[in-house]
């Protein structure tokens, strides 16, 4: 027993010694474009922490006027203050946006459109993961409502401003875990059967399908769109799962940092010549494989129609 314990201890010690080299190997792609953004306007949801915050920091460093759209305004102001000090860019602004409430989404969009005459980059970054079963203010299952439907509505409300500002881009955060997702039209709200893990997977698949269908509808407008897998990132996203929090803490030396996780979002927002790849899925700053379900045009079209019905909207 003591021998096994000694071997296990030695193995774990070895892992932590080599952790920096392993993490560097798995850190993934880096956004290498030198594009600068003076005069450009950016909206990033959930940018008060994690990947979104690091994305906002880099875009502010390049001179953009950055709107941090988040539910917790106090955390947003703290993040904005830090970014302003770090980048010497005073144009980092915070606005209230609760993706679990369509009234809040509409209020944000109305305020933004009254304030800004341009929008060049929209990054739908915010999300929840592994929540116990609950519903949004509008009766949507929380993962579906926040991760997907909230961003679907936000994009709809801001789309004309994006078109007027073209060339413009929409970046939707998804995950490699979309491969385990399925669009269960007979039970979209998870009322018949619910798994907090699979609910997250379903919502991330929905984001890939949304991006695919949106790209078709945006052809010829000068607005392009991309879905992104940021990698396995050490962040607050797993806060609803005790087990994942434990695993994230244990394996944190091997996980991507928030800055590393932001690289593919930045690549899709900034890289030159990406327009022909509108609608595609990216990982590590390059186009990546998606599951067969994520390539199903009929599912994408039906999901689009159902989403419009749920939200009571019509796309032009």
Tab-separated table of C-alpha atoms in Angstrom:
chain	number	residue	atom	x	y	z
A	1	UNK	CA	0.000	0.000	0.000
A	2	UNK	CA	2.804	2.371	0.934
A	3	UNK	CA	4.563	1.535	-2.327
A	4	UNK	CA	1.433	2.402	-4.336
A	5	UNK	CA	0.976	5.628	-2.390
A	6	UNK	CA	4.595	6.524	-3.019
A	7	UNK	CA	4.270	5.819	-6.735
A	8	UNK	CA	1.082	7.902	-6.943
A	9	UNK	CA	2.729	10.783	-5.091
A	10	UNK	CA	5.753	10.602	-7.373
A	11	UNK	CA	3.542	10.539	-10.463
A	12	UNK	CA	1.525	13.568	-9.337
A	13	UNK	CA	4.713	15.426	-8.450
A	14	UNK	CA	6.088	14.648	-11.907
A	15	UNK	CA	2.885	15.906	-13.535
A	16	UNK	CA	3.077	19.227	-11.720
A	17	UNK	CA	6.751	19.640	-12.584
A	18	UNK	CA	6.031	19.204	-16.292
A	19	UNK	CA	2.689	21.088	-16.130
A	20	UNK	CA	4.054	24.394	-17.544
A	21	UNK	CA	5.449	22.575	-20.580
A	22	UNK	CA	2.246	20.561	-21.086
A	23	UNK	CA	0.065	23.665	-20.816
A	24	UNK	CA	2.281	25.537	-23.251
A	25	UNK	CA	1.882	22.641	-25.709
A	26	UNK	CA	-1.906	22.650	-25.399
A	27	UNK	CA	-2.272	26.453	-25.237
A	28	UNK	CA	-3.489	26.447	-28.813
A	29	UNK	CA	-3.369	29.071	-31.531
A	30	UNK	CA	-2.507	32.719	-31.130
A	31	UNK	CA	-4.194	35.630	-32.884
A	32	UNK	CA	-1.297	37.112	-34.831
A	33	UNK	CA	-2.982	39.891	-36.782
A	34	UNK	CA	-1.753	43.423	-36.193
A	35	UNK	CA	-5.089	45.024	-37.121
A	36	UNK	CA	-5.772	48.191	-35.131
A	37	UNK	CA	-9.274	49.420	-34.288
A	38	UNK	CA	-9.388	53.203	-33.822
A	39	UNK	CA	-12.932	54.418	-34.465
A	40	UNK	CA	-14.363	50.885	-34.305
A	41	UNK	CA	-17.171	49.921	-31.916
A	42	UNK	CA	-17.368	46.534	-30.202
A	43	UNK	CA	-19.978	44.870	-27.976
A	44	UNK	CA	-18.940	41.857	-25.879
A	45	UNK	CA	-21.416	40.036	-23.650
A	46	UNK	CA	-20.185	38.722	-20.317
A	47	UNK	CA	-16.919	40.629	-20.562
A	48	UNK	CA	-16.712	41.363	-16.834
A	49	UNK	CA	-14.698	38.169	-16.275
A	50	UNK	CA	-12.802	35.323	-17.908
A	51	UNK	CA	-12.458	34.979	-21.673
A	52	UNK	CA	-14.739	37.931	-22.361
A	53	UNK	CA	-12.693	40.235	-20.149
A	54	UNK	CA	-9.434	39.265	-21.864
A	55	UNK	CA	-11.066	39.700	-25.273
A	56	UNK	CA	-12.229	43.164	-24.251
A	57	UNK	CA	-8.760	44.017	-22.947
A	58	UNK	CA	-7.073	43.162	-26.249
A	59	UNK	CA	-9.649	44.981	-28.387
A	60	UNK	CA	-9.342	48.042	-26.155
A	61	UNK	CA	-5.564	47.839	-26.481
A	62	UNK	CA	-6.055	48.079	-30.250
A	63	UNK	CA	-8.028	51.298	-29.877
A	64	UNK	CA	-11.650	50.122	-30.115
A	65	UNK	CA	-14.550	51.619	-28.222
A	66	UNK	CA	-15.592	48.571	-26.195
A	67	UNK	CA	-18.956	47.966	-24.546
A	68	UNK	CA	-18.923	45.426	-21.737
A	69	UNK	CA	-22.490	44.110	-21.669
A	70	UNK	CA	-23.074	42.147	-18.480
A	71	UNK	CA	-25.594	41.313	-15.777
A	72	UNK	CA	-23.421	42.397	-12.829
A	73	UNK	CA	-22.678	46.071	-13.463
A	74	UNK	CA	-20.428	46.414	-10.395
A	75	UNK	CA	-18.160	43.601	-11.618
A	76	UNK	CA	-18.346	45.117	-15.076
A	77	UNK	CA	-17.192	48.511	-13.801
A	78	UNK	CA	-14.340	46.865	-11.901
A	79	UNK	CA	-13.224	45.041	-15.058
A	80	UNK	CA	-13.588	48.176	-17.184
A	81	UNK	CA	-11.542	50.229	-14.731
A	82	UNK	CA	-8.777	47.625	-14.825
A	83	UNK	CA	-8.811	47.486	-18.629
A	84	UNK	CA	-8.821	51.287	-18.972
A	85	UNK	CA	-5.785	51.533	-16.681
A	86	UNK	CA	-3.974	48.712	-18.471
A	87	UNK	CA	-4.629	49.844	-22.051
A	88	UNK	CA	-4.783	53.628	-21.553
A	89	UNK	CA	-8.054	53.509	-23.485
A	90	UNK	CA	-10.803	55.463	-21.750
A	91	UNK	CA	-13.456	54.181	-24.171
A	92	UNK	CA	-14.308	51.017	-22.232
A	93	UNK	CA	-17.945	51.275	-21.193
A	94	UNK	CA	-20.280	49.111	-19.130
A	95	UNK	CA	-23.962	48.565	-19.829
A	96	UNK	CA	-26.501	46.361	-18.090
A	97	UNK	CA	-27.504	43.210	-20.007
A	98	UNK	CA	-29.237	40.201	-18.481
A	99	UNK	CA	-29.479	37.492	-21.134
A	100	UNK	CA	-32.001	35.579	-19.040
A	101	UNK	CA	-34.575	38.338	-19.512
A	102	UNK	CA	-35.699	39.483	-22.968
A	103	UNK	CA	-36.852	42.811	-21.496
A	104	UNK	CA	-33.264	43.480	-20.386
A	105	UNK	CA	-31.941	42.469	-23.821
A	106	UNK	CA	-34.353	44.831	-25.556
A	107	UNK	CA	-33.532	47.642	-23.116
A	108	UNK	CA	-29.798	47.182	-23.739
A	109	UNK	CA	-30.272	47.190	-27.514
A	110	UNK	CA	-32.510	50.257	-27.393
A	111	UNK	CA	-29.995	52.157	-25.281
A	112	UNK	CA	-27.035	51.113	-27.405
A	113	UNK	CA	-28.719	52.039	-30.683
A	114	UNK	CA	-29.590	55.454	-29.279
A	115	UNK	CA	-25.999	55.936	-28.142
A	116	UNK	CA	-23.998	54.535	-31.063
A	117	UNK	CA	-24.363	55.007	-34.801
A	118	UNK	CA	-21.970	52.151	-35.604
A	119	UNK	CA	-21.242	48.586	-34.521
A	120	UNK	CA	-18.377	46.701	-36.133
A	121	UNK	CA	-17.919	43.638	-33.918
A	122	UNK	CA	-20.454	41.758	-31.786
A	123	UNK	CA	-19.016	38.968	-29.646
A	124	UNK	CA	-21.678	36.774	-28.052
A	125	UNK	CA	-19.432	35.483	-25.298
A	126	UNK	CA	-21.520	35.163	-22.107
A	127	UNK	CA	-22.783	31.805	-20.935
A	128	UNK	CA	-23.785	29.499	-18.123
A	129	UNK	CA	-22.817	25.873	-17.555
A	130	UNK	CA	-24.153	22.934	-15.550
A	131	UNK	CA	-26.990	24.856	-13.905
A	132	UNK	CA	-29.599	22.996	-11.867
A	133	UNK	CA	-32.902	22.963	-13.728
A	134	UNK	CA	-34.372	26.447	-13.864
A	135	UNK	CA	-36.073	28.794	-16.297
A	136	UNK	CA	-35.421	32.321	-17.447
A	137	UNK	CA	-37.825	35.211	-16.914
A	138	UNK	CA	-39.490	34.250	-20.196
A	139	UNK	CA	-39.875	30.553	-19.379
A	140	UNK	CA	-36.886	29.208	-21.350
A	141	UNK	CA	-34.637	26.513	-19.911
A	142	UNK	CA	-31.667	28.471	-18.576
A	143	UNK	CA	-28.874	27.053	-20.770
A	144	UNK	CA	-30.969	27.409	-23.910
A	145	UNK	CA	-32.240	30.844	-22.886
A	146	UNK	CA	-28.935	32.427	-21.849
A	147	UNK	CA	-26.387	30.710	-24.084
A	148	UNK	CA	-28.461	30.656	-27.243
A	149	UNK	CA	-31.844	32.422	-27.353
A	150	UNK	CA	-30.602	35.527	-25.550
A	151	UNK	CA	-27.801	35.977	-28.066
A	152	UNK	CA	-30.126	35.133	-30.960
A	153	UNK	CA	-32.393	37.998	-29.899
A	154	UNK	CA	-29.516	40.388	-29.211
A	155	UNK	CA	-28.026	39.747	-32.658
A	156	UNK	CA	-31.437	40.288	-34.254
A	157	UNK	CA	-31.867	43.633	-32.495
A	158	UNK	CA	-28.384	44.889	-33.428
A	159	UNK	CA	-28.200	43.460	-36.943
A	160	UNK	CA	-29.233	46.573	-38.876
A	161	UNK	CA	-26.516	48.593	-37.120
A	162	UNK	CA	-23.989	45.897	-38.024
A	163	UNK	CA	-25.099	46.030	-41.673
A	164	UNK	CA	-24.843	49.827	-41.696
A	165	UNK	CA	-21.287	49.538	-40.328
A	166	UNK	CA	-20.104	46.786	-42.705
A	167	UNK	CA	-17.643	45.229	-42.950
A	168	UNK	CA	-18.682	43.844	-39.574
A	169	UNK	CA	-18.495	40.535	-37.733
A	170	UNK	CA	-20.488	38.432	-35.279
A	171	UNK	CA	-18.600	35.892	-33.156
A	172	UNK	CA	-20.576	33.254	-31.236
A	173	UNK	CA	-18.937	31.290	-28.427
A	174	UNK	CA	-19.615	27.578	-28.664
A	175	UNK	CA	-17.604	24.563	-27.480
A	176	UNK	CA	-16.157	21.294	-28.710
A	177	UNK	CA	-18.746	19.709	-26.424
A	178	UNK	CA	-21.354	20.555	-29.060
A	179	UNK	CA	-20.570	17.097	-30.434
A	180	UNK	CA	-22.583	15.619	-27.522
A	181	UNK	CA	-25.504	17.984	-28.132
A	182	UNK	CA	-28.803	17.339	-29.832
A	183	UNK	CA	-31.649	19.679	-30.723
A	184	UNK	CA	-34.605	17.941	-29.090
A	185	UNK	CA	-37.502	19.832	-30.673
A	186	UNK	CA	-40.038	17.749	-28.747
A	187	UNK	CA	-38.471	18.875	-25.454
A	188	UNK	CA	-36.472	22.061	-26.044
A	189	UNK	CA	-37.125	23.333	-22.513
A	190	UNK	CA	-36.039	20.068	-20.847
A	191	UNK	CA	-39.360	19.595	-19.088
A	192	UNK	CA	-39.642	15.894	-19.929
A	193	UNK	CA	-36.022	14.946	-19.318
A	194	UNK	CA	-33.215	17.114	-18.017
A	195	UNK	CA	-29.480	16.695	-17.620
A	196	UNK	CA	-27.503	19.772	-16.638
A	197	UNK	CA	-24.488	18.480	-18.583
A	198	UNK	CA	-26.384	17.696	-21.769
A	199	UNK	CA	-28.403	20.925	-21.528
A	200	UNK	CA	-25.100	22.797	-21.873
A	201	UNK	CA	-24.103	20.626	-24.852
A	202	UNK	CA	-27.458	21.250	-26.554
A	203	UNK	CA	-27.082	25.022	-26.192
A	204	UNK	CA	-23.590	24.976	-27.663
A	205	UNK	CA	-24.779	22.946	-30.637
A	206	UNK	CA	-27.545	25.520	-31.096
A	207	UNK	CA	-24.900	28.257	-31.328
A	208	UNK	CA	-23.041	26.421	-34.101
A	209	UNK	CA	-26.285	25.902	-36.033
A	210	UNK	CA	-27.277	29.540	-35.468
A	211	UNK	CA	-23.936	30.714	-36.880
A	212	UNK	CA	-24.311	28.439	-39.894
A	213	UNK	CA	-27.809	29.694	-40.730
A	214	UNK	CA	-26.995	33.333	-39.953
A	215	UNK	CA	-24.126	33.259	-42.445
A	216	UNK	CA	-26.547	32.236	-45.189
A	217	UNK	CA	-28.935	35.053	-44.389
A	218	UNK	CA	-26.102	37.601	-44.275
A	219	UNK	CA	-24.649	36.822	-47.691
A	220	UNK	CA	-23.962	40.009	-49.601
A	221	UNK	CA	-24.432	42.294	-46.583
A	222	UNK	CA	-20.779	42.687	-45.602
A	223	UNK	CA	-21.478	41.102	-42.206
A	224	UNK	CA	-19.852	37.726	-41.511
A	225	UNK	CA	-20.182	35.353	-38.592
A	226	UNK	CA	-18.130	32.619	-36.912
A	227	UNK	CA	-18.574	30.139	-34.046
A	228	UNK	CA	-15.702	29.466	-31.675
A	229	UNK	CA	-14.382	26.779	-29.337
A	230	UNK	CA	-12.118	28.665	-26.910
A	231	UNK	CA	-10.495	25.531	-25.465
A	232	UNK	CA	-10.595	24.099	-21.944
A	233	UNK	CA	-10.141	27.283	-19.953
A	234	UNK	CA	-9.675	27.888	-16.241
A	235	UNK	CA	-12.588	30.240	-15.538
A	236	UNK	CA	-15.693	30.812	-13.412
A	237	UNK	CA	-17.939	29.040	-15.929
A	238	UNK	CA	-17.928	25.779	-13.935
A	239	UNK	CA	-19.125	27.428	-10.702
A	240	UNK	CA	-22.444	25.546	-10.710
A	241	UNK	CA	-20.744	22.131	-10.513
A	242	UNK	CA	-18.841	21.176	-7.344
A	243	UNK	CA	-17.150	18.276	-9.142
A	244	UNK	CA	-15.980	20.426	-12.052
A	245	UNK	CA	-14.788	23.142	-9.668
A	246	UNK	CA	-12.717	20.501	-7.878
A	247	UNK	CA	-11.336	19.085	-11.123
A	248	UNK	CA	-10.620	22.566	-12.530
A	249	UNK	CA	-8.689	23.469	-9.390
A	250	UNK	CA	-6.798	20.174	-9.389
A	251	UNK	CA	-5.851	20.368	-13.064
A	252	UNK	CA	-5.544	24.160	-13.321
A	253	UNK	CA	-1.831	23.961	-14.247
A	254	UNK	CA	-2.854	22.112	-17.419
A	255	UNK	CA	-5.772	24.330	-18.489
A	256	UNK	CA	-5.707	27.355	-20.756
A	257	UNK	CA	-5.643	30.774	-19.141
A	258	UNK	CA	-8.441	33.204	-19.958
A	259	UNK	CA	-6.017	35.134	-22.171
A	260	UNK	CA	-5.182	31.972	-24.126
A	261	UNK	CA	-8.869	31.127	-24.338
A	262	UNK	CA	-9.601	34.521	-25.880
A	263	UNK	CA	-7.272	34.002	-28.848
A	264	UNK	CA	-9.721	32.291	-31.199
A	265	UNK	CA	-12.429	34.871	-30.488
A	266	UNK	CA	-9.889	37.568	-31.331
A	267	UNK	CA	-8.813	35.729	-34.478
A	268	UNK	CA	-12.391	35.501	-35.747
A	269	UNK	CA	-13.059	39.133	-34.879
A	270	UNK	CA	-9.897	40.534	-36.455
A	271	UNK	CA	-8.069	38.265	-38.900
A	272	UNK	CA	-7.870	39.526	-42.459
A	273	UNK	CA	-9.333	37.478	-45.292
A	274	UNK	CA	-11.695	35.429	-43.140
A	275	UNK	CA	-14.844	36.470	-45.000
A	276	UNK	CA	-15.073	33.364	-47.257
A	277	UNK	CA	-15.253	31.233	-44.094
A	278	UNK	CA	-18.364	32.940	-42.727
A	279	UNK	CA	-20.557	30.443	-40.886
A	280	UNK	CA	-17.667	28.131	-40.015
A	281	UNK	CA	-16.536	26.796	-36.645
A	282	UNK	CA	-13.069	27.666	-35.320
A	283	UNK	CA	-10.729	26.232	-32.713
A	284	UNK	CA	-7.142	27.269	-31.960
A	285	UNK	CA	-7.410	30.091	-34.503
A	286	UNK	CA	-8.235	27.848	-37.451
A	287	UNK	CA	-11.284	26.264	-39.041
A	288	UNK	CA	-12.134	23.052	-37.233
A	289	UNK	CA	-14.234	19.908	-37.604
A	290	UNK	CA	-17.863	20.004	-36.458
A	291	UNK	CA	-20.207	17.127	-35.704
A	292	UNK	CA	-22.636	15.878	-38.367
A	293	UNK	CA	-25.517	17.343	-36.325
A	294	UNK	CA	-23.850	20.752	-36.571
A	295	UNK	CA	-23.806	20.451	-40.365
A	296	UNK	CA	-27.491	19.553	-40.731
A	297	UNK	CA	-29.098	22.345	-42.762
A	298	UNK	CA	-32.648	21.183	-42.088
A	299	UNK	CA	-32.073	21.234	-38.334
A	300	UNK	CA	-30.498	24.694	-38.582
A	301	UNK	CA	-33.440	26.033	-40.561
A	302	UNK	CA	-36.022	24.499	-38.232
A	303	UNK	CA	-34.207	25.752	-35.131
A	304	UNK	CA	-34.161	29.251	-36.634
A	305	UNK	CA	-37.921	29.146	-37.256
A	306	UNK	CA	-38.704	27.795	-33.787
A	307	UNK	CA	-36.425	30.389	-32.154
A	308	UNK	CA	-38.212	33.220	-33.938
A	309	UNK	CA	-41.550	31.839	-32.769
A	310	UNK	CA	-40.371	31.534	-29.159
A	311	UNK	CA	-39.025	35.096	-29.154
A	312	UNK	CA	-41.883	36.597	-31.195
A	313	UNK	CA	-39.610	38.106	-33.832
A	314	UNK	CA	-39.197	38.123	-37.599
A	315	UNK	CA	-35.867	38.523	-39.350
A	316	UNK	CA	-35.798	40.754	-42.403
